[in-house]
Coordinates of C-alpha atoms and ligand atoms in Angstrom, one line a residue:
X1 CA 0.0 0.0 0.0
X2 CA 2.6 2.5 1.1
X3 CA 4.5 1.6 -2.1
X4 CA 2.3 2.5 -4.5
X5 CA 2.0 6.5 -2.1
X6 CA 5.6 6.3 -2.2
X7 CA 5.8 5.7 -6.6
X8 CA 3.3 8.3 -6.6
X9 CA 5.4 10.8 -4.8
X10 CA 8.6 10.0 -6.4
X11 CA 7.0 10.3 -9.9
X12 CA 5.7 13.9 -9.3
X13 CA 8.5 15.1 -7.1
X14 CA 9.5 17.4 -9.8
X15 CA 5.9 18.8 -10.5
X16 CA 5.5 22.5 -9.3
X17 CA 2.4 22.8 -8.0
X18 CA 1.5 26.1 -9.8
X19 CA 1.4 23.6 -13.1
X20 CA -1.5 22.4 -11.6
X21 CA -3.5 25.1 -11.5
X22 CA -2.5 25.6 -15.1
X23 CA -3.3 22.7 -16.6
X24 CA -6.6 23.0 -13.9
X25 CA -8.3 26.5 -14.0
X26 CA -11.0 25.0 -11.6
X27 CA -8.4 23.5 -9.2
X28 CA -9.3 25.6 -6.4
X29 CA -12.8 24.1 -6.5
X30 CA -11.5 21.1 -7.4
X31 CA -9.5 20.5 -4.7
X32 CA -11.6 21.9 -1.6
X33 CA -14.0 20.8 0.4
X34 CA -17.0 22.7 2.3
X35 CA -18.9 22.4 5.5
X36 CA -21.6 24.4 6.7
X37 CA -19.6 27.9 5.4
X38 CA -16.5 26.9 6.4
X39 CA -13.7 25.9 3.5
X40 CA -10.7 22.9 3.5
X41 CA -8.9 24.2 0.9
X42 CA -5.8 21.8 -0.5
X43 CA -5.5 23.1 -4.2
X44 CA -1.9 24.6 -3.0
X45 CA -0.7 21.0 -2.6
X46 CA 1.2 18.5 -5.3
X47 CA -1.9 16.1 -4.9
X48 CA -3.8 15.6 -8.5
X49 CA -6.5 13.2 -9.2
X50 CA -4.9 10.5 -9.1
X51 CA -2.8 10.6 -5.8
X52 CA -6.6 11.7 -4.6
X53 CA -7.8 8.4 -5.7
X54 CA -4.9 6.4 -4.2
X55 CA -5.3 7.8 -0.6
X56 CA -8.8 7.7 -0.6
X57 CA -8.6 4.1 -2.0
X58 CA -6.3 3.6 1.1
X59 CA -8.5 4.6 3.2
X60 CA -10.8 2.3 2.1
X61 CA -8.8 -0.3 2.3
X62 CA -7.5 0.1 5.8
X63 CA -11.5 0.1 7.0
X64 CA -11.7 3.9 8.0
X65 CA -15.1 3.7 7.9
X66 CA -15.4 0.2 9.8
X67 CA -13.6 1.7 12.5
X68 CA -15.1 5.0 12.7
X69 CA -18.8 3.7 13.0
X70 CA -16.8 1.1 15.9
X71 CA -15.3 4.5 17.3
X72 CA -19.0 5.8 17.3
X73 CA -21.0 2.6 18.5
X74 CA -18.6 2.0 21.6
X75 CA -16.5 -0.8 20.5
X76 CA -13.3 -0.9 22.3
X77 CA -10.9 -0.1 19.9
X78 CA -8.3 1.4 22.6
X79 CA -7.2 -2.2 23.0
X80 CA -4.4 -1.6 24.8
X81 CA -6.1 -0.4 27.6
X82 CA -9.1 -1.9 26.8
X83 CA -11.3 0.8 26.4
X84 CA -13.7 2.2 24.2
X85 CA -13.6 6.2 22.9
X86 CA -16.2 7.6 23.0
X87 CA -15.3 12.0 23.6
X88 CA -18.2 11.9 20.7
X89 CA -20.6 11.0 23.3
X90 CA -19.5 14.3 25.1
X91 CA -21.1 16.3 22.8
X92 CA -23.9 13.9 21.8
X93 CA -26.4 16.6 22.2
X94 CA -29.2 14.9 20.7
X95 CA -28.7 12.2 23.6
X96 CA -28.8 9.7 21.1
X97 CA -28.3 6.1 22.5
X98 CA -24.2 5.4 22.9
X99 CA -23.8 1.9 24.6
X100 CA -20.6 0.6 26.2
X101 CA -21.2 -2.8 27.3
X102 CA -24.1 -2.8 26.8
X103 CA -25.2 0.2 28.7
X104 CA -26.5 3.6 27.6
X105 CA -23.7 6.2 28.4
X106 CA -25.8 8.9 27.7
X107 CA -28.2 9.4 31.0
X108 CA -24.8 9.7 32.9
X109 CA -23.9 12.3 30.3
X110 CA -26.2 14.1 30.2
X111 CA -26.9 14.5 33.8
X112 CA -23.5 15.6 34.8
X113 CA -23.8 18.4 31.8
X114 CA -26.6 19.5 33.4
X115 CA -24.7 19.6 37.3
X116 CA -22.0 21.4 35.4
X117 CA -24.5 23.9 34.4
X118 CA -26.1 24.5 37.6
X119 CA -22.6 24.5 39.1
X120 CA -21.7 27.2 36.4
X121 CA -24.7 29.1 36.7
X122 CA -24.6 29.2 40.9
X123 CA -21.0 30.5 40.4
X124 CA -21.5 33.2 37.1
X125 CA -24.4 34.5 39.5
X126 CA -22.9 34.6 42.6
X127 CA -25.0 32.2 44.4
X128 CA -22.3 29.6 44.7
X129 CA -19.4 32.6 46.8
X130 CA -16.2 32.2 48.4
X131 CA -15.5 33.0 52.0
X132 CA -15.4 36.9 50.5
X133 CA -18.2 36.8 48.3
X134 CA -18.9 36.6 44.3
X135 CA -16.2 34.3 42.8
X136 CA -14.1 36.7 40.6
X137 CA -11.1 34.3 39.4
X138 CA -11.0 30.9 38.5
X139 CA -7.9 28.6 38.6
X140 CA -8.1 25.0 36.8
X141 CA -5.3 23.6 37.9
X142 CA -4.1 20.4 35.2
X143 CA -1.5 19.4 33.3
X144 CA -1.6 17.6 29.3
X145 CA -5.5 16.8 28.7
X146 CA -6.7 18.3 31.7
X147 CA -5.2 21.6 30.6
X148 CA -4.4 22.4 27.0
X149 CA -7.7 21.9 25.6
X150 CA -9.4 24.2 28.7
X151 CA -7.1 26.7 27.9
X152 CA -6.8 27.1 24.4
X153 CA -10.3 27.3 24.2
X154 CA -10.6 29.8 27.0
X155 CA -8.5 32.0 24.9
X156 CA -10.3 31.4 21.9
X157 CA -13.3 32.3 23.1
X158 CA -12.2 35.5 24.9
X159 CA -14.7 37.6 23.3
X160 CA -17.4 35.2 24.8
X161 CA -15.7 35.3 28.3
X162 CA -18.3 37.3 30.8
X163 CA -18.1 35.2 33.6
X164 CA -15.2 34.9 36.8
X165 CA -11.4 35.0 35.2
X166 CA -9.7 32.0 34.5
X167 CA -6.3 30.9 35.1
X168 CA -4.2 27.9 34.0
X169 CA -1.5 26.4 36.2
X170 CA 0.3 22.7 35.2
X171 CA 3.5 23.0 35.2
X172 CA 5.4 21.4 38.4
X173 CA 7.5 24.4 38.8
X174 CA 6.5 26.4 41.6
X175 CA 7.1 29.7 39.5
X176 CA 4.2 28.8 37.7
X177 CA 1.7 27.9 40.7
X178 CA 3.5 30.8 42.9
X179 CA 3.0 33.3 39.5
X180 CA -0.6 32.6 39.0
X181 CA -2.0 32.8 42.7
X182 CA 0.1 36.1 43.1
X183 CA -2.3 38.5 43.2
X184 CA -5.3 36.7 43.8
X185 CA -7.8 37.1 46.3
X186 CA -7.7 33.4 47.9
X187 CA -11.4 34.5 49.7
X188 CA -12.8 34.8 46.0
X189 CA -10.9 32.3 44.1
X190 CA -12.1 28.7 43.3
X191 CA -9.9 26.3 42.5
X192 CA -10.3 23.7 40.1
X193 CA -8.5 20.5 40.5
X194 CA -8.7 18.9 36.8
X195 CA -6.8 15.5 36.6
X196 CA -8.4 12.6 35.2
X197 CA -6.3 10.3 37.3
X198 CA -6.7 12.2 40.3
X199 CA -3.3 10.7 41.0
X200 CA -0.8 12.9 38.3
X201 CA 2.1 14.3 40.4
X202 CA 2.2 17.7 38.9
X203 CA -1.0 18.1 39.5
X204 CA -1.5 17.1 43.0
X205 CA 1.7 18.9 43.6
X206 CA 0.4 22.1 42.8
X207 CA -2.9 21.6 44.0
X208 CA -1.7 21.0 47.4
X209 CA 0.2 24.5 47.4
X210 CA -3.0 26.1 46.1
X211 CA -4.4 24.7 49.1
X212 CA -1.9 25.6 51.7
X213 CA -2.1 29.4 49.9
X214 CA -5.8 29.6 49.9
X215 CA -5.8 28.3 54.2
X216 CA -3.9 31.3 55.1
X217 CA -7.3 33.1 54.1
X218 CA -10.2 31.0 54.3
X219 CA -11.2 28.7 57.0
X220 CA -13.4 26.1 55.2
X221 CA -10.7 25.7 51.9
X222 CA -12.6 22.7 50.8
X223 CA -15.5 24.4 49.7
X224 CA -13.8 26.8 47.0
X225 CA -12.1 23.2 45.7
X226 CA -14.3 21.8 42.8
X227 CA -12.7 18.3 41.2
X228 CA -12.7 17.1 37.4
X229 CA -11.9 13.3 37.6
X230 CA -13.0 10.0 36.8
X231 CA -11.4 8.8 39.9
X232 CA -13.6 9.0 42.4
X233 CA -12.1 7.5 45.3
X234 CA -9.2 10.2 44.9
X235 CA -11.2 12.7 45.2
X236 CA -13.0 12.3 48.2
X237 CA -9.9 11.2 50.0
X238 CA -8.5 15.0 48.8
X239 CA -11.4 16.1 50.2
X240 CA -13.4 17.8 47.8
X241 CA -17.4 17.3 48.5
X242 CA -19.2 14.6 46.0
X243 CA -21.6 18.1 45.0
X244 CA -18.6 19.8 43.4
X245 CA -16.9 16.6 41.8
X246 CA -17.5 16.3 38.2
X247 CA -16.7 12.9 37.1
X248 CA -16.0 11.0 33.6
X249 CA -15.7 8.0 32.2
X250 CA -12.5 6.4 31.2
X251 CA -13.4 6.3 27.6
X252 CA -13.0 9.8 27.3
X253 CA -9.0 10.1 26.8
X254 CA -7.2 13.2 28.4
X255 CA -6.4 15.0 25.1
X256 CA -10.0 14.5 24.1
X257 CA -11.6 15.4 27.4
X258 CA -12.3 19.4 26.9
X259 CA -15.9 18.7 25.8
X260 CA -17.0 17.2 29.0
X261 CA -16.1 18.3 32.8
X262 CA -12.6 19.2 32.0
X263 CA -13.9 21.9 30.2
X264 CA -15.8 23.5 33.3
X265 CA -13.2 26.6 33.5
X266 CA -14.7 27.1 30.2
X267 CA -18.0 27.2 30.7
X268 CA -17.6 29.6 33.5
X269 CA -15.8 31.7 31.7
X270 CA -18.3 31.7 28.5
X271 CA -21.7 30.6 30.4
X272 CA -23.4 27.3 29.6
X273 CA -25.7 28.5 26.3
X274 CA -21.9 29.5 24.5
X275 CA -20.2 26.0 26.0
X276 CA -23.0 24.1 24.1
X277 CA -22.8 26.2 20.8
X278 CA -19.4 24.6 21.2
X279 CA -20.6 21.3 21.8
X280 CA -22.9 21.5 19.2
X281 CA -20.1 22.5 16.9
X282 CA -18.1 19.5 17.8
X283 CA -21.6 17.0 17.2
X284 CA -22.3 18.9 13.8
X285 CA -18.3 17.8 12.9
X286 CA -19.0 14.3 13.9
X287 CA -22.1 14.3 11.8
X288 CA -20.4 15.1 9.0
X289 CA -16.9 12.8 9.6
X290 CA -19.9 9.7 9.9
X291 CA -22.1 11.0 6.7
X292 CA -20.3 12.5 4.3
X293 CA -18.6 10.3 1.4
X294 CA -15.0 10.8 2.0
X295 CA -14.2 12.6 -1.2
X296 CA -16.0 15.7 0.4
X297 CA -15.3 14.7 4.3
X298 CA -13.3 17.4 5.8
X299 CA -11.1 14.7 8.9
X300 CA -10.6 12.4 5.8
X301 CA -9.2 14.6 3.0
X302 CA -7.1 16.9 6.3
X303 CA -5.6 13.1 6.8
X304 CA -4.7 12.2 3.7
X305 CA -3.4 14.9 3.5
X306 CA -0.9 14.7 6.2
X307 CA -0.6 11.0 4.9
X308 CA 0.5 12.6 1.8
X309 CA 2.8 14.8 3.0
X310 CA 4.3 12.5 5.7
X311 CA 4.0 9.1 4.2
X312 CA 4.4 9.7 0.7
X313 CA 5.9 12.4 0.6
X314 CA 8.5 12.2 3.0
X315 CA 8.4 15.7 5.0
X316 CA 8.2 14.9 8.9
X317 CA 6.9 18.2 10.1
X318 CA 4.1 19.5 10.1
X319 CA 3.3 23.8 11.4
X320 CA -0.1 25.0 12.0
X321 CA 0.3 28.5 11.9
X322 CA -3.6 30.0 12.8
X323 CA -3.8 33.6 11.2
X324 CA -6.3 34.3 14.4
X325 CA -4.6 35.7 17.3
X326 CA -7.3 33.9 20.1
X327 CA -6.3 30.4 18.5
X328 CA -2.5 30.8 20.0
X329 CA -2.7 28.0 22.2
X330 CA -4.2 25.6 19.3
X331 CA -0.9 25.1 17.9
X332 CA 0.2 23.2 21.6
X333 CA -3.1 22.0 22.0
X334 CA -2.8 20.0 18.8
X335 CA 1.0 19.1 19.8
X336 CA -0.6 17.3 22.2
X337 CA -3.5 15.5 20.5
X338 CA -1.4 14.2 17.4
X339 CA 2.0 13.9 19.1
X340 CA 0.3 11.4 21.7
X341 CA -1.8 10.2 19.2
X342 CA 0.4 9.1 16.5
X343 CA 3.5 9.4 18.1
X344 CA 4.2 5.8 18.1
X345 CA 6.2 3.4 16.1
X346 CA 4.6 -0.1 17.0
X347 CA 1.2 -1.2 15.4
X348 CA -2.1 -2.3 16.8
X349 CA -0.8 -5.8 16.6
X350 CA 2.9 -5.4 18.2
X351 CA 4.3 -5.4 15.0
X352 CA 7.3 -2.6 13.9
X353 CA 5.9 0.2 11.8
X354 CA 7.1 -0.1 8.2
X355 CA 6.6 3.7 7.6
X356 CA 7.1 6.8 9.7
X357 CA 4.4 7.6 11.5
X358 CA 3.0 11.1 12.8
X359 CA 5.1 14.2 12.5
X360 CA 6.1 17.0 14.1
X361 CA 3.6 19.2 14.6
X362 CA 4.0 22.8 15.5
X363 CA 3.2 26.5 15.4
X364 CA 2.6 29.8 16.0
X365 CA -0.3 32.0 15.1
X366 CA 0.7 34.9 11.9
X367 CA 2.1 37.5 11.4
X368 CA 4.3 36.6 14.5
X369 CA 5.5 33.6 13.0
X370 CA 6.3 35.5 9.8
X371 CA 9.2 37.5 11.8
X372 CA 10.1 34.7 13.6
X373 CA 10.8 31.3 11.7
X374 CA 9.0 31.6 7.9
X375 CA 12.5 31.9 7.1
X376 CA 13.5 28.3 7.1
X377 CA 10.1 27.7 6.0
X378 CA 10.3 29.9 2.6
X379 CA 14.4 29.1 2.2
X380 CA 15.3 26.1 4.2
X381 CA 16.6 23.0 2.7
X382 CA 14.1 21.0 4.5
X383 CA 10.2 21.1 3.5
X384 CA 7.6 22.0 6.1
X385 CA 4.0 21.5 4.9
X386 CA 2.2 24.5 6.3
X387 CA -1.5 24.6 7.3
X388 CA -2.9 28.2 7.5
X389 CA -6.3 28.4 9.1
X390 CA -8.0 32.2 8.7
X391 CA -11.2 33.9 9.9
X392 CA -13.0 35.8 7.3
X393 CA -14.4 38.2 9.7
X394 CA -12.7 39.4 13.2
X395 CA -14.4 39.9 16.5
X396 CA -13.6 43.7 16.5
X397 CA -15.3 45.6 14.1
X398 CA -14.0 48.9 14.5
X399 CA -10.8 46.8 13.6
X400 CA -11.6 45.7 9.9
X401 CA -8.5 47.6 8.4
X402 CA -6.6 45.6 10.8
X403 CA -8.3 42.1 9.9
X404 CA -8.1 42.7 6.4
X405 CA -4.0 43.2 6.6
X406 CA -4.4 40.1 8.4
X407 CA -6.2 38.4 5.7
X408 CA -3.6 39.8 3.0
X409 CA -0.9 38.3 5.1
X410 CA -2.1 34.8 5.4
X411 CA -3.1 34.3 1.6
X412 CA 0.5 36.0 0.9
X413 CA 2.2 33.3 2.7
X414 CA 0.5 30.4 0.9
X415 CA 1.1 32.4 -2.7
X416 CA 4.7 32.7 -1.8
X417 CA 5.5 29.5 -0.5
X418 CA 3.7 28.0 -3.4
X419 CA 5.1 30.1 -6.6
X420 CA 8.7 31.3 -4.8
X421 CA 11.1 33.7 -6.9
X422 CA 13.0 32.5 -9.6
X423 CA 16.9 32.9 -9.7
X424 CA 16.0 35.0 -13.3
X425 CA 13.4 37.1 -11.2
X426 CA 16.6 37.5 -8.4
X427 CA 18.5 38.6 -11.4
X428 CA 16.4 41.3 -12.4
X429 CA 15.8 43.2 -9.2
X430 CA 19.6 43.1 -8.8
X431 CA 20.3 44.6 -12.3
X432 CA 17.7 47.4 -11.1
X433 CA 19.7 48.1 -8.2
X434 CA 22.4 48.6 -10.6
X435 CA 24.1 45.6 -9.7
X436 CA 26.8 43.7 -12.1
X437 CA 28.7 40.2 -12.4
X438 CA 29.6 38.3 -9.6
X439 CA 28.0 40.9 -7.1
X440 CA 25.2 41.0 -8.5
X441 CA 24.7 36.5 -9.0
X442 CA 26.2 36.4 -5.1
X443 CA 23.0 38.8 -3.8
X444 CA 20.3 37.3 -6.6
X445 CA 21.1 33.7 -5.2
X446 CA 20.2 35.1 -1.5
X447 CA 16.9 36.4 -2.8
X448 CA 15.9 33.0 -4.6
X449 CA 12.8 31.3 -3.1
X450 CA 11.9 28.1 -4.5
X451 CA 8.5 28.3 -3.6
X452 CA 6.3 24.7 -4.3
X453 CA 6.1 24.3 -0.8
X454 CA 2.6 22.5 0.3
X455 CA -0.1 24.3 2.1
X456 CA -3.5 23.9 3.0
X457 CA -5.7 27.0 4.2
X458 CA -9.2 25.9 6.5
X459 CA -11.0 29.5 6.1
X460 CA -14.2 29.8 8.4
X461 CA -16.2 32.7 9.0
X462 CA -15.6 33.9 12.3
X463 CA -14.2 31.7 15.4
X464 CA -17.4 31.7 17.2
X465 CA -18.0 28.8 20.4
X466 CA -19.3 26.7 17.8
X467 CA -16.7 27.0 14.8
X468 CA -14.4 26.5 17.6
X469 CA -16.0 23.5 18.1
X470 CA -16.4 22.0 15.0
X471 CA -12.3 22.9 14.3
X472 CA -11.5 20.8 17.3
X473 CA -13.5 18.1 16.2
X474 CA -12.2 18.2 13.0
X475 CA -8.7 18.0 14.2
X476 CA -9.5 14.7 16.3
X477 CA -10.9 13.2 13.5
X478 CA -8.0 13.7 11.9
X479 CA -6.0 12.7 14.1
X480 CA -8.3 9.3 14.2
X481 CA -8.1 8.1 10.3
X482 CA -4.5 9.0 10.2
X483 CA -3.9 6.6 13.1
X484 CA -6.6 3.7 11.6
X485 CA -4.5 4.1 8.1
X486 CA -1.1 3.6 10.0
X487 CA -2.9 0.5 11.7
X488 CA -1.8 1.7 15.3
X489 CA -4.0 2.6 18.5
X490 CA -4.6 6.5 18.5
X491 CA -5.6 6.0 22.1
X492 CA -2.7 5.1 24.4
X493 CA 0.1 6.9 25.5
X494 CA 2.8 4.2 26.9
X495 CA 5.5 6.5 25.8
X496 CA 4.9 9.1 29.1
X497 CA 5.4 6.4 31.1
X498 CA 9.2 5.9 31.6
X499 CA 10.3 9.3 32.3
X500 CA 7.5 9.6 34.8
X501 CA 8.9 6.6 36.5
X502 CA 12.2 7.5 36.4
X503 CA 11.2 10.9 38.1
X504 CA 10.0 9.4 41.0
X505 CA 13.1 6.9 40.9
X506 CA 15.4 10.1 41.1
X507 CA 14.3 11.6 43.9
X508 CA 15.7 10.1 46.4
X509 CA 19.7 11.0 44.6
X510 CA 18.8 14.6 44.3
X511 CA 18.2 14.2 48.1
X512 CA 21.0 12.9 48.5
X513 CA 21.2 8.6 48.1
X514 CA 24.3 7.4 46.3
X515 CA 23.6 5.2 43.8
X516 CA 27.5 4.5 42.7
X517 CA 28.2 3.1 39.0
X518 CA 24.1 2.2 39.1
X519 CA 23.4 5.7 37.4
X520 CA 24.9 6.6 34.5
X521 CA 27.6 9.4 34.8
X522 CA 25.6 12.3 33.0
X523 CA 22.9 11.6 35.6
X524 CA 25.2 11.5 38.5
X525 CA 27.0 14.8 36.9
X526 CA 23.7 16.9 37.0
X527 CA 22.0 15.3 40.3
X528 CA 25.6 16.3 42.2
X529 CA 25.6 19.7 40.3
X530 CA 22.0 20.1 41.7
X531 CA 22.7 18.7 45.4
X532 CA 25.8 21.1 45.7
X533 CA 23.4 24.1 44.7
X534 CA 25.4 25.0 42.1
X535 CA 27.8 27.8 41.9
X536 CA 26.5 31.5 42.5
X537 CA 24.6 34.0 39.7
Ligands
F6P1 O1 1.0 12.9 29.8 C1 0.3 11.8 30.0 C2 -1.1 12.1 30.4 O2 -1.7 10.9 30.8 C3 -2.0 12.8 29.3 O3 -2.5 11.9 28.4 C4 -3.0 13.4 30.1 O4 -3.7 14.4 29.4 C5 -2.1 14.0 31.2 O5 -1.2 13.1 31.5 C6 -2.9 14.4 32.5 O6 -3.5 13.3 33.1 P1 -4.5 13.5 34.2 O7 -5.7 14.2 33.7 O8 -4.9 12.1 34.7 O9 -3.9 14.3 35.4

């Protein structure tokens, strides 16, 4: 199968994309794909009809669609943990029927979407206070999952936010727990402890600090605690009353868990009728991943094309670069969600992966990333497959010179990368500097761009909670046939495992236990470097 991607890419590896377009004045159309306003544009790629063909005949033939609908009906196709995924259930508005063995998920759903509501509603109204009254700041305290999606989409719905003010602490380093709380009022803070586990050390770590800061305030501490967590047990033994403990199931995975309680920081901040437009966005994404025929279905063609670029064409990178300022933490959000997905290199079966699997995936929103590393992007030797995603309109009207500089920005990038400037062009500009000879090839080679570079562009109208929603979904979806076409499980993530363990293992030297030849000598190094303080400054 991955022979036939790989012919396919080395027969057209000399094709310049803009030839497309020539020989195809409705490429554009061609090669896009629409969902309720919103576009998937992929024209600026090297794909043509017949690599189309060949990925969506691969994605046939690796049983997307068999494995979707599993996905969808509660099958367990985690299998090595054993679990079914079933996020989609999250945003299951319609409470349509979602059995995991043999048991209708959506009741339990539904009912603690509801709590969350009330909970959000008590709070937003100031019903629900702190020891000092109305809660005015709200900090979810998290770490992978349990944080990146709550925050990036606290940011990316800013212009919704009219509720308390949320914070985000998960890093283990106290400057980060110690920097957030500063200036707080612990009397009207709540404090959200988000960890599916209940048990991750970061986490607890800093949730036990918030505690000890908020005590020097407030006499009854526990009642400004809420939990997220599908761990019950954990959670009372912390402490935290049963009425403000949000649970979940364990087939909702961390980096899929911001559509259920994790996302409570959210909903306080944008008030339950917004954090169900974003729900709803997310459920109108999944309606269209399960009915549309893949030749128009935005998570298929967004995979194949990554499957394209990574697979076939060889380019291990990926940058998602979001011409939308509020979408700056979707670049790490996604780290997270594809990097854990697909970051693997053994299939479903135990068997070695006879192809790379998924990329690199990084970002930052434009025009920053335009003065910071386009560079290698437009001149580098390697390739970086770029995926723009734009807003027609911006939130701030009285800003529409501003958005539209934007706009001309984004589709500027995409042009350039795909056409570049020929060494002839570099020539010319020289000459009309009155340049001559060797001076003047030297400084036209320096201005060469050699443009074909891939891009895709996902242009929506504004980011509204429910766009938002439906570009997350989209994303996991993706995520989700790229993993079912590699053959390997989406769902686990074995790989945090060792360094966590090691962490605890190392304690005890950096307090001081000598572990002789039994730790290697760069360990040892650093952990003595450590225990002596280092020197001063
Ligand atoms: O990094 C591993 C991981 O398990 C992620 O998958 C998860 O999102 C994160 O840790 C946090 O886990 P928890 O919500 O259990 O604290």
């Amino acid at each position: 199968m991955w022979a036939k991607l790989e012919t396919l890419a080395a027969a057209t590896a000399d094709r310049r994309i803009t030839t497309l377009f020539d020989e195809d004045p409705a490429r554009a159309t061609e090669f896009s794909a629409a969902f309720e306003g919103m576009i998937f544009d992929y024209s600026k790629t090297n794909i043509d009809v017949e690599t189309r063909r060949t990925l969506l005949d691969m994605a046939r033939a690796t049983h997307v669609a068999e494995r979707r609908d599993a996905m969808f009906s509660g099958a367990k196709i985690n299998e090595t943990e054993g679990r079914a995924v079933l996020h989609t259930a999250l945003r299951n508005l319609s409470g349509r029927r979602v059995e995991v063995d043999g048991e209708d998920v959506m009741p339990g759903v539904l009912d603690t979407l509801a709590r969350m509501e009330a909970f959000a509603e008590e709070v937003r109204t100031g019903r629900f206070t702190g020891q000092g009254g109305k809660i005015t700041d709200v900090v979810n305290i998290g770490i992978g999952g349990s944080d990146l999606g709550p925050a990036m989409a606290a940011l990316a719905l800013a212009p919704y936010c009219d509720g308390p003010r949320v914070h985000f602490v998960s890093n283990v380093d106290g400057a980060h727990v110690h920097d957030t709380l500063q200036g707080l009022n612990p009397e009207t803070t709540l404090v959200i402890v988000a960890s599916k586990t209940f048990t991750t050390i970061e986490t607890m770590t800093n949730a036990e600090t918030a505690r000890l800061w908020m005590a020097e305030a407030v006499t009854d501490t526990g009642a400004q605690f809420a939990a997220l967590s599908s761990n019950l047990e954990k959670t009372a033994e912390w402490g935290i009353d049963a009425s403000r403990v949000f649970g979940f199931e364990d087939w909702v995975g961390g980096r899929y868990s911001v559509w259920g309680p994790i996302g409570l920081s959210v909903m306080l901040a944008v008030g339950p009728q917004d954090f169900r437009a974003f729900l709803a966005g997310g459920e109108s994404m999944d309606q269209h991943f399960l009915t549309a025929k893949f030749s128009e279905n935005l998570p298929v063609l967004l995979a194949l094309v990554g499957i394209w670029h990574n697979q076939g064409q060889g380019h291990g990178t990926r940058a998602v670069l979001p011409y939308d300022q509020r979408l700056v933490r979707l670049p790490a959000y996604l780290q997270q969600l594809e990097m854990e997905s697909n970051g693997k290199s053994v299939a479903m079966d135990g068997s070695d992966l006879t192809v790379n699997a998924g990329p690199v995936v990084w970002g930052e929103p434009g025009t920053n990333g335009q003065h910071a590393f386009y560079q290698l992007i437009h001149q580098g030797t390697r390739v970086v497959p770029c995926e723009f995603l734009l807003a027609a309109r911006g939130q701030e009207e009285d800003l529409a010179h501003q958005h539209l500089l934007l706009v001309a920005n984004c589709l500027a990038q995409s042009q350039a990368l795909m056409t570049g400037r020929s060494l002839d062009t570099a020539r010319e500009m020289m000459a009309a500097k009155g340049l001559e000879g060797e001076e003047l090839e030297r400084q036209a080679r320096h201005r060469v761009f050699p443009g074909n570079r891939p891009s895709t562009t996902l242009i929506y109208p504004q980011l509204t909670p429910y766009r938002l929603g439906q570009i997350v979904a989209l994303y996991e979806h993706r995520v989700f046939v790229e993993g079912v076409m590699l053959g390997i499980n989406s769902y686990d993530q074995w790989g945090v495992e060792l360094g966590k363990e090691l962490a605890l293992s190392l304690q005890p030297v950096l307090e001081g236990e000598d572990r002789g030849a039994a730790l290697d000598g760069s360990t040892a190094m650093l952990a003595g470097y450590f225990r002596a303080g280092g020197p001063e400054g």
